[in-house]
mmCIF file of C-alpha atoms in Angstrom:
data_model
loop_
_atom_site.group_PDB
_atom_site.id
_atom_site.type_symbol
_atom_site.label_atom_id
_atom_site.label_comp_id
_atom_site.label_asym_id
_atom_site.label_seq_id
_atom_site.Cartn_x
_atom_site.Cartn_y
_atom_site.Cartn_z
ATOM 1 C CA MET G 1 -13.669 46.501 -18.992
ATOM 2 C CA GLU G 2 -15.949 44.368 -21.145
ATOM 3 C CA LEU G 3 -12.923 43.128 -23.084
ATOM 4 C CA ILE G 4 -11.227 42.041 -19.871
ATOM 5 C CA TRP G 5 -14.272 40.033 -18.862
ATOM 6 C CA MET G 6 -14.388 38.397 -22.288
ATOM 7 C CA ILE G 7 -10.748 37.380 -21.931
ATOM 8 C CA VAL G 8 -11.348 35.991 -18.421
ATOM 9 C CA VAL G 9 -14.361 33.981 -19.619
ATOM 10 C CA ALA G 10 -12.401 32.665 -22.605
ATOM 11 C CA VAL G 11 -9.499 31.606 -20.364
ATOM 12 C CA VAL G 12 -11.868 29.835 -17.947
ATOM 13 C CA ILE G 13 -13.601 27.999 -20.809
ATOM 14 C CA VAL G 14 -10.276 26.886 -22.302
ATOM 15 C CA TYR G 15 -9.081 25.771 -18.859
ATOM 16 C CA LEU G 16 -12.238 23.744 -18.254
ATOM 17 C CA ILE G 17 -11.993 22.056 -21.640
ATOM 18 C CA VAL G 18 -8.289 21.224 -21.339
ATOM 19 C CA SER G 19 -8.660 20.095 -17.715
ATOM 20 C CA THR G 20 -11.554 17.797 -18.611
ATOM 21 C CA VAL G 21 -9.726 16.307 -21.590
ATOM 22 C CA LEU G 22 -6.592 15.643 -19.538
ATOM 23 C CA PHE G 23 -8.656 14.134 -16.729
ATOM 24 C CA LEU G 24 -10.305 11.733 -19.154
ATOM 25 C CA PHE G 25 -7.218 11.081 -21.277
ATOM 26 C CA PRO G 26 -4.160 11.779 -19.067
ATOM 27 C CA THR G 27 -1.727 9.833 -21.247
ATOM 28 C CA ILE G 28 -1.951 12.601 -23.863
ATOM 29 C CA ILE G 29 0.797 14.379 -21.907
ATOM 30 C CA HIS G 30 1.694 11.898 -19.149
ATOM 31 C CA ARG G 31 3.524 8.594 -19.258
ATOM 32 C CA ASP G 32 1.302 5.526 -19.065
ATOM 33 C CA HIS G 33 2.635 3.517 -16.122
ATOM 34 C CA GLY G 34 1.133 0.464 -17.787
ATOM 35 C CA ASN G 35 0.628 -1.569 -14.609
ATOM 36 C CA LYS G 36 4.366 -2.124 -14.246
ATOM 37 C CA VAL G 37 3.891 -4.739 -11.531
ATOM 38 C CA GLY G 38 1.458 -7.635 -11.380
ATOM 39 C CA SER G 39 -1.665 -7.980 -9.261
ATOM 40 C CA LEU G 40 -1.616 -6.290 -5.846
ATOM 41 C CA LYS G 41 -5.110 -7.475 -4.901
ATOM 42 C CA ILE G 42 -4.148 -9.308 -1.708
ATOM 43 C CA SER G 43 -1.179 -7.917 0.213
ATOM 44 C CA ALA G 44 0.234 -9.286 3.476
ATOM 45 C CA HIS G 45 1.220 -6.348 5.702
ATOM 46 C CA ARG G 46 4.637 -7.070 7.276
ATOM 47 C CA GLY G 47 4.241 -10.565 5.883
ATOM 48 C CA GLY G 48 0.891 -11.129 7.634
ATOM 49 C CA ALA G 49 1.554 -9.792 11.125
ATOM 50 C CA GLY G 50 -1.726 -11.024 12.564
ATOM 51 C CA GLU G 51 -1.065 -14.694 11.829
ATOM 52 C CA PHE G 52 2.683 -15.030 12.401
ATOM 53 C CA ILE G 53 5.201 -12.666 13.972
ATOM 54 C CA GLU G 54 5.732 -9.746 11.621
ATOM 55 C CA ASN G 55 8.568 -9.618 9.087
ATOM 56 C CA THR G 56 9.780 -13.161 9.841
ATOM 57 C CA MET G 57 10.281 -16.086 7.491
ATOM 58 C CA PRO G 58 7.392 -18.136 8.973
ATOM 59 C CA ALA G 59 5.087 -15.201 8.184
ATOM 60 C CA PHE G 60 6.407 -14.829 4.631
ATOM 61 C CA ASN G 61 6.228 -18.572 3.946
ATOM 62 C CA HIS G 62 2.697 -18.803 5.335
ATOM 63 C CA SER G 63 1.423 -15.897 3.228
ATOM 64 C CA ALA G 64 3.138 -17.188 0.098
ATOM 65 C CA GLN G 65 1.530 -20.601 0.612
ATOM 66 C CA LEU G 66 -1.854 -18.919 0.970
ATOM 67 C CA GLY G 67 -1.303 -17.327 -2.427
ATOM 68 C CA VAL G 68 -1.108 -13.619 -1.620
ATOM 69 C CA ASP G 69 -0.137 -11.282 -4.444
ATOM 70 C CA MET G 70 2.249 -9.085 -2.470
ATOM 71 C CA LEU G 71 4.341 -9.031 0.698
ATOM 72 C CA GLU G 72 4.723 -5.624 2.344
ATOM 73 C CA ILE G 73 7.948 -5.156 4.322
ATOM 74 C CA ASP G 74 10.261 -2.562 5.865
ATOM 75 C CA VAL G 75 14.050 -2.708 5.803
ATOM 76 C CA GLN G 76 16.895 -1.592 8.042
ATOM 77 C CA GLU G 77 20.699 -1.752 7.727
ATOM 78 C CA THR G 78 22.890 -3.440 10.340
ATOM 79 C CA LYS G 79 26.258 -2.187 11.573
ATOM 80 C CA ASP G 80 27.979 -4.563 9.134
ATOM 81 C CA SER G 81 25.828 -3.333 6.201
ATOM 82 C CA VAL G 82 23.409 -6.271 6.000
ATOM 83 C CA ILE G 83 19.892 -5.332 4.852
ATOM 84 C CA VAL G 84 17.387 -6.938 7.218
ATOM 85 C CA ILE G 85 13.608 -6.852 7.348
ATOM 86 C CA SER G 86 12.254 -4.859 10.284
ATOM 87 C CA HIS G 87 9.795 -2.022 10.768
ATOM 88 C CA ASP G 88 11.807 -0.391 13.571
ATOM 89 C CA ASN G 89 15.467 0.397 13.920
ATOM 90 C CA ASP G 90 14.960 0.266 17.702
ATOM 91 C CA MET G 91 14.736 -3.438 18.610
ATOM 92 C CA TYR G 92 12.915 -3.128 21.953
ATOM 93 C CA ARG G 93 9.336 -3.444 20.655
ATOM 94 C CA SER G 94 10.071 -6.452 18.467
ATOM 95 C CA THR G 95 12.620 -8.322 20.602
ATOM 96 C CA GLY G 96 12.287 -7.016 24.163
ATOM 97 C CA GLN G 97 15.978 -6.085 24.129
ATOM 98 C CA LYS G 98 17.354 -2.557 23.993
ATOM 99 C CA GLY G 99 19.509 -1.488 21.088
ATOM 100 C CA LEU G 100 19.466 -0.290 17.497
ATOM 101 C CA ILE G 101 19.777 -2.508 14.446
ATOM 102 C CA SER G 102 22.051 0.094 12.866
ATOM 103 C CA GLU G 103 24.483 -0.320 15.781
ATOM 104 C CA THR G 104 24.371 -4.144 15.900
ATOM 105 C CA LEU G 105 26.158 -6.762 13.815
ATOM 106 C CA PHE G 106 23.824 -9.118 11.968
ATOM 107 C CA ASN G 107 25.026 -12.207 13.851
ATOM 108 C CA ASP G 108 24.389 -10.432 17.164
ATOM 109 C CA LEU G 109 20.749 -9.572 16.461
ATOM 110 C CA PRO G 110 18.400 -11.179 19.019
ATOM 111 C CA PRO G 111 15.359 -13.174 17.841
ATOM 112 C CA TYR G 112 11.927 -11.606 17.568
ATOM 113 C CA SER G 113 9.581 -11.995 20.529
ATOM 114 C CA ASN G 114 6.849 -14.608 20.041
ATOM 115 C CA HIS G 115 4.124 -12.100 20.982
ATOM 116 C CA LEU G 116 3.666 -8.667 19.414
ATOM 117 C CA PHE G 117 0.772 -6.216 19.384
ATOM 118 C CA LEU G 118 -0.455 -5.181 15.962
ATOM 119 C CA GLN G 119 -0.164 -1.535 14.978
ATOM 120 C CA PHE G 120 -3.454 -1.509 13.058
ATOM 121 C CA ASP G 121 -5.524 -3.749 15.301
ATOM 122 C CA ARG G 122 -6.163 -3.970 19.030
ATOM 123 C CA VAL G 123 -4.998 -7.543 19.316
ATOM 124 C CA GLN G 124 -1.749 -9.359 19.990
ATOM 125 C CA CYS G 125 -0.144 -11.882 17.680
ATOM 126 C CA VAL G 126 1.121 -14.877 19.664
ATOM 127 C CA SER G 127 2.950 -17.707 17.933
ATOM 128 C CA SER G 128 4.838 -20.784 19.091
ATOM 129 C CA GLN G 129 7.053 -21.029 16.009
ATOM 130 C CA ALA G 130 10.699 -21.555 16.926
ATOM 131 C CA ASP G 131 12.523 -19.584 14.223
ATOM 132 C CA TYR G 132 11.886 -15.886 14.612
ATOM 133 C CA SER G 133 15.318 -14.624 13.671
ATOM 134 C CA PHE G 134 15.775 -11.484 11.590
ATOM 135 C CA VAL G 135 15.499 -12.143 7.859
ATOM 136 C CA LYS G 136 17.971 -10.845 5.303
ATOM 137 C CA LEU G 137 16.361 -9.162 2.305
ATOM 138 C CA ASP G 138 18.732 -11.221 0.168
ATOM 139 C CA ASP G 139 17.229 -14.442 1.594
ATOM 140 C CA LEU G 140 13.638 -13.286 1.128
ATOM 141 C CA PHE G 141 14.354 -12.536 -2.527
ATOM 142 C CA GLU G 142 15.989 -15.953 -2.892
ATOM 143 C CA TYR G 143 13.145 -17.949 -1.329
ATOM 144 C CA HIS G 144 10.256 -16.019 -2.865
ATOM 145 C CA LYS G 145 11.315 -15.137 -6.368
ATOM 146 C CA GLU G 146 7.951 -14.574 -8.070
ATOM 147 C CA ILE G 147 5.804 -12.780 -5.504
ATOM 148 C CA VAL G 148 5.637 -8.971 -5.593
ATOM 149 C CA ILE G 149 7.449 -7.387 -2.633
ATOM 150 C CA HIS G 150 6.639 -3.871 -1.424
ATOM 151 C CA ILE G 151 9.624 -2.284 0.361
ATOM 152 C CA ASP G 152 9.624 0.766 2.636
ATOM 153 C CA THR G 153 13.216 1.984 2.924
ATOM 154 C CA LYS G 154 12.501 3.549 6.349
ATOM 155 C CA ASP G 155 15.483 5.736 7.358
ATOM 156 C CA GLY G 156 16.369 5.926 3.669
ATOM 157 C CA LYS G 157 20.107 6.361 4.087
ATOM 158 C CA PRO G 158 22.019 6.352 0.775
ATOM 159 C CA SER G 159 23.935 3.199 1.753
ATOM 160 C CA LEU G 160 20.692 1.349 2.486
ATOM 161 C CA VAL G 161 18.965 2.534 -0.696
ATOM 162 C CA ASN G 162 21.954 1.588 -2.838
ATOM 163 C CA SER G 163 22.192 -1.846 -1.223
ATOM 164 C CA VAL G 164 18.470 -2.526 -1.706
ATOM 165 C CA SER G 165 18.712 -1.483 -5.349
ATOM 166 C CA GLU G 166 21.685 -3.788 -5.879
ATOM 167 C CA LEU G 167 19.770 -6.727 -4.375
ATOM 168 C CA ILE G 168 16.746 -6.013 -6.575
ATOM 169 C CA VAL G 169 18.948 -6.021 -9.669
ATOM 170 C CA LYS G 170 20.898 -9.081 -8.481
ATOM 171 C CA HIS G 171 17.684 -11.111 -8.139
ATOM 172 C CA ASP G 172 16.175 -9.734 -11.367
ATOM 173 C CA ARG G 173 13.219 -8.245 -9.514
ATOM 174 C CA LEU G 174 12.664 -4.977 -11.395
ATOM 175 C CA LYS G 175 9.219 -6.156 -12.539
ATOM 176 C CA ASN G 176 7.959 -7.515 -9.233
ATOM 177 C CA THR G 177 9.243 -5.057 -6.634
ATOM 178 C CA VAL G 178 7.680 -1.828 -5.360
ATOM 179 C CA TRP G 179 9.773 0.480 -3.230
ATOM 180 C CA GLY G 180 9.794 3.964 -1.787
ATOM 181 C CA ASN G 181 9.563 6.009 1.376
ATOM 182 C CA MET G 182 6.989 8.120 3.198
ATOM 183 C CA SER G 183 9.455 11.021 2.968
ATOM 184 C CA GLU G 184 9.484 12.868 -0.366
ATOM 185 C CA ALA G 185 13.227 13.550 -0.164
ATOM 186 C CA LYS G 186 13.989 9.879 0.525
ATOM 187 C CA ASN G 187 11.611 8.839 -2.237
ATOM 188 C CA ASP G 188 13.500 11.101 -4.626
ATOM 189 C CA LEU G 189 16.713 9.364 -3.555
ATOM 190 C CA CYS G 190 15.196 5.991 -4.449
ATOM 191 C CA TYR G 191 14.262 7.316 -7.877
ATOM 192 C CA SER G 192 17.705 8.806 -8.486
ATOM 193 C CA VAL G 193 19.425 5.545 -7.522
ATOM 194 C CA ASN G 194 17.249 3.363 -9.762
ATOM 195 C CA PRO G 195 14.368 4.914 -11.750
ATOM 196 C CA ASP G 196 13.464 1.501 -13.223
ATOM 197 C CA ILE G 197 12.021 0.167 -9.949
ATOM 198 C CA THR G 198 8.297 0.736 -9.415
ATOM 199 C CA MET G 199 7.668 3.327 -6.685
ATOM 200 C CA PHE G 200 4.885 4.129 -4.249
ATOM 201 C CA MET G 201 4.015 7.720 -3.366
ATOM 202 C CA SER G 202 5.327 9.607 -0.353
ATOM 203 C CA ILE G 203 2.901 11.204 2.112
ATOM 204 C CA ARG G 204 3.542 14.609 0.599
ATOM 205 C CA LYS G 205 2.852 13.335 -2.916
ATOM 206 C CA VAL G 206 -0.388 11.695 -1.781
ATOM 207 C CA ILE G 207 -1.537 14.969 -0.186
ATOM 208 C CA PHE G 208 -0.621 16.943 -3.309
ATOM 209 C CA THR G 209 -2.472 14.415 -5.470
ATOM 210 C CA TYR G 210 -5.671 15.023 -3.498
ATOM 211 C CA LEU G 211 -5.078 18.792 -3.583
ATOM 212 C CA MET G 212 -4.602 18.790 -7.357
ATOM 213 C CA PHE G 213 -7.704 16.641 -7.771
ATOM 214 C CA TYR G 214 -9.985 18.934 -5.791
ATOM 215 C CA LEU G 215 -8.535 22.028 -7.511
ATOM 216 C CA GLY G 216 -9.283 20.484 -10.887
ATOM 217 C CA LEU G 217 -5.580 20.360 -11.793
ATOM 218 C CA ILE G 218 -4.977 16.606 -11.526
ATOM 219 C CA GLY G 219 -4.744 16.233 -15.298
ATOM 220 C CA PHE G 220 -1.755 18.589 -15.352
ATOM 221 C CA TYR G 221 0.019 16.967 -12.385
ATOM 222 C CA PRO G 222 3.007 14.723 -13.252
ATOM 223 C CA MET G 223 3.494 11.475 -11.289
ATOM 224 C CA LYS G 224 6.536 9.256 -11.521
ATOM 225 C CA GLU G 225 5.153 6.769 -8.963
ATOM 226 C CA SER G 226 3.025 3.785 -9.991
ATOM 227 C CA VAL G 227 1.403 2.817 -6.663
ATOM 228 C CA PHE G 228 -0.921 5.017 -4.580
ATOM 229 C CA ASP G 229 -0.911 3.697 -0.967
ATOM 230 C CA ILE G 230 -3.539 5.235 1.320
ATOM 231 C CA PRO G 231 -5.324 4.394 4.587
ATOM 232 C CA MET G 232 -9.112 3.951 4.571
ATOM 233 C CA PRO G 233 -10.303 6.274 7.380
ATOM 234 C CA SER G 234 -13.560 4.389 8.084
ATOM 235 C CA SER G 235 -11.510 1.378 9.234
ATOM 236 C CA ILE G 236 -10.220 3.542 12.110
ATOM 237 C CA LEU G 237 -13.788 3.833 13.398
ATOM 238 C CA GLU G 238 -14.195 0.069 13.309
ATOM 239 C CA GLN G 239 -11.134 -0.444 15.481
ATOM 240 C CA PHE G 240 -11.270 2.545 17.842
ATOM 241 C CA ARG G 241 -14.908 3.674 17.942
ATOM 242 C CA ASP G 242 -15.081 3.303 21.731
ATOM 243 C CA VAL G 243 -12.053 5.541 22.397
ATOM 244 C CA LEU G 244 -12.697 8.308 19.830
ATOM 245 C CA SER G 245 -14.515 11.474 20.856
ATOM 246 C CA GLY G 246 -17.491 12.816 18.910
ATOM 247 C CA TRP G 247 -15.375 15.407 17.096
ATOM 248 C CA GLN G 248 -12.743 12.832 16.221
ATOM 249 C CA LYS G 249 -15.406 10.610 14.686
ATOM 250 C CA ILE G 250 -16.698 13.535 12.619
ATOM 251 C CA LEU G 251 -13.172 14.260 11.382
ATOM 252 C CA VAL G 252 -12.711 10.611 10.425
ATOM 253 C CA HIS G 253 -15.968 10.685 8.436
ATOM 254 C CA ILE G 254 -14.847 13.852 6.629
ATOM 255 C CA ALA G 255 -11.437 12.330 5.865
ATOM 256 C CA HIS G 256 -13.124 9.198 4.516
ATOM 257 C CA PHE G 257 -15.429 11.240 2.276
ATOM 258 C CA LEU G 258 -12.503 13.213 0.840
ATOM 259 C CA MET G 259 -10.014 10.360 0.471
ATOM 260 C CA MET G 260 -12.139 7.487 -0.815
ATOM 261 C CA ASN G 261 -13.058 9.040 -4.146
ATOM 262 C CA ARG G 262 -13.965 6.705 -7.022
ATOM 263 C CA LEU G 263 -13.425 9.432 -9.616
ATOM 264 C CA LEU G 264 -9.847 10.061 -8.485
ATOM 265 C CA PHE G 265 -9.125 6.325 -8.388
ATOM 266 C CA TRP G 266 -10.556 5.978 -11.903
ATOM 267 C CA HIS G 267 -8.218 8.723 -13.160
ATOM 268 C CA LEU G 268 -5.182 7.122 -11.516
ATOM 269 C CA ARG G 269 -6.000 3.792 -13.163
ATOM 270 C CA ARG G 270 -6.205 5.598 -16.505
ATOM 271 C CA ARG G 271 -2.547 6.424 -15.914
ATOM 272 C CA GLY G 272 -1.732 2.842 -14.941
ATOM 273 C CA ILE G 273 -1.318 3.799 -11.265
ATOM 274 C CA LYS G 274 -2.633 1.225 -8.784
ATOM 275 C CA VAL G 275 -4.575 2.179 -5.653
ATOM 276 C CA VAL G 276 -3.845 0.111 -2.527
ATOM 277 C CA VAL G 277 -5.552 0.709 0.847
ATOM 278 C CA PHE G 278 -4.043 -0.208 4.227
ATOM 279 C CA VAL G 279 -4.327 -1.795 6.754
ATOM 280 C CA LEU G 280 -7.736 -3.545 6.744
ATOM 281 C CA ASN G 281 -8.375 -6.555 8.958
ATOM 282 C CA LYS G 282 -12.118 -7.171 8.984
ATOM 283 C CA GLU G 283 -14.623 -8.406 6.435
ATOM 284 C CA GLU G 284 -16.653 -5.191 6.771
ATOM 285 C CA SER G 285 -13.577 -3.188 5.762
ATOM 286 C CA PHE G 286 -12.785 -5.519 2.849
ATOM 287 C CA SER G 287 -16.315 -5.106 1.519
ATOM 288 C CA ALA G 288 -16.273 -1.322 2.000
ATOM 289 C CA ALA G 289 -12.953 -0.946 0.178
ATOM 290 C CA GLU G 290 -14.100 -2.996 -2.801
ATOM 291 C CA LYS G 291 -17.010 -0.613 -3.338
ATOM 292 C CA TYR G 292 -14.457 2.018 -4.300
ATOM 293 C CA ASN G 293 -12.856 -0.246 -6.924
ATOM 294 C CA VAL G 294 -9.401 -0.177 -5.334
ATOM 295 C CA ASP G 295 -6.698 -2.361 -6.883
ATOM 296 C CA GLY G 296 -5.483 -3.924 -3.667
ATOM 297 C CA ILE G 297 -5.933 -4.320 0.072
ATOM 298 C CA MET G 298 -3.146 -4.608 2.631
ATOM 299 C CA THR G 299 -3.986 -6.747 5.670
ATOM 300 C CA ASP G 300 -2.420 -8.303 8.758
ATOM 301 C CA PHE G 301 -4.685 -11.322 8.236
ATOM 302 C CA PRO G 302 -4.223 -12.582 4.659
ATOM 303 C CA SER G 303 -6.184 -15.780 5.331
ATOM 304 C CA ARG G 304 -9.240 -13.645 6.213
ATOM 305 C CA LEU G 305 -8.967 -11.637 3.016
ATOM 306 C CA ILE G 306 -8.503 -14.759 0.890
ATOM 307 C CA LYS G 307 -11.499 -16.400 2.592
ATOM 308 C CA TYR G 308 -13.531 -13.257 1.917
ATOM 309 C CA HIS G 309 -12.719 -13.416 -1.803
ATOM 310 C CA ASN G 310 -13.363 -17.169 -1.972
ATOM 311 C CA ASP G 311 -16.716 -16.835 -0.197
ATOM 312 C CA LYS G 312 -17.649 -13.999 -2.518
ATOM 313 C CA LYS G 313 -16.852 -16.125 -5.577
ATOM 314 C CA GLU G 314 -18.920 -19.018 -4.212
ATOM 315 C CA ASN G 315 -21.859 -16.721 -3.481
ATOM 316 C CA ASN G 316 -21.658 -15.165 -6.929
ATOM 317 C CA GLY G 317 -21.494 -18.652 -8.427
ATOM 318 C CA SER G 318 -24.571 -19.781 -6.518
ATOM 319 C CA ASP G 319 -26.396 -16.613 -7.582
ATOM 320 C CA VAL G 320 -25.596 -17.363 -11.219
ATOM 321 C CA GLY G 321 -26.744 -20.953 -10.757
ATOM 322 C CA GLU G 322 -30.031 -19.882 -9.182
ATOM 323 C CA THR G 323 -30.627 -17.365 -11.966
ATOM 324 C CA SER G 324 -29.996 -20.042 -14.598
ATOM 325 C CA GLN G 325 -32.492 -22.376 -12.887
ATOM 326 C CA ILE G 326 -35.139 -19.637 -12.794
ATOM 327 C CA LEU G 327 -34.604 -18.774 -16.463
ATOM 328 C CA GLY G 328 -34.811 -22.457 -17.344
ATOM 329 C CA LYS G 329 -38.135 -22.788 -15.578
ATOM 330 C CA VAL G 330 -39.449 -19.655 -17.322
ATOM 331 C CA GLU G 331 -38.467 -21.037 -20.728
ATOM 332 C CA GLU G 332 -40.244 -24.302 -19.918
#
């Protein structure tokens, strides 16, 4: 019996040592993702859905002119196999007309409505821009060659995934495109079609990542994806505090405590995996997210996020200037 306990203790000690080493130095056994894409610091969700109508060229052009690092989009496939940018296959929410994109020819697609409610904010985007036609992914790649584009393949049909991959290769965008799907099976399809394109994690993979972390097994867990997209639960309270019950608020606080973990984020960065939080629209949320050292923030209001960063730089600059003046007076 004593021998058995000695073996158990020895196994536990070896496990703790190996687990700690792999947590600190994961690239001993895992591939270093090496920051395959550029900066993802400022990302325009659906092109910046709070400032121009989502997933339209005016939104993309506006965000690109602001200088965002990434455009986040969703894609669908028309009846005549054209890849267009749209969150929904059902057109009613975005256009006011009934029908599915998958059952409509590209030239027959109606224009977007000039007023849409935001999914992650309790406001409506209203714009007087004239051109709110559906955008081809091919055209977006052509007009915005350098900016990183984050693509959700939505229904993830093989024909759509193959077409998106072909467009990425055609426009030489392997180094500045992130793609994937919330479904693990559809994410696997993306990887099988083109493993050279940077991927974000599916919902299942994100959950398993947290599970492995809290079980102390994260160092053993393989990850082929290079971007870790997660919501920041505390932002839900900011938007919906008045409609959430007491228990719901408690659950949100617990989720925030478990999900926003600096130690996990540090480990992921050691692997070259970038952490991006979505969708934050207020300065309080921007500031809260930065405290966790995330790599990027997705927002419907890119101008707000850019202003936040610019104001922060100016304040830091003035702080440095004031410190220099004080030190100068002390030396005198």
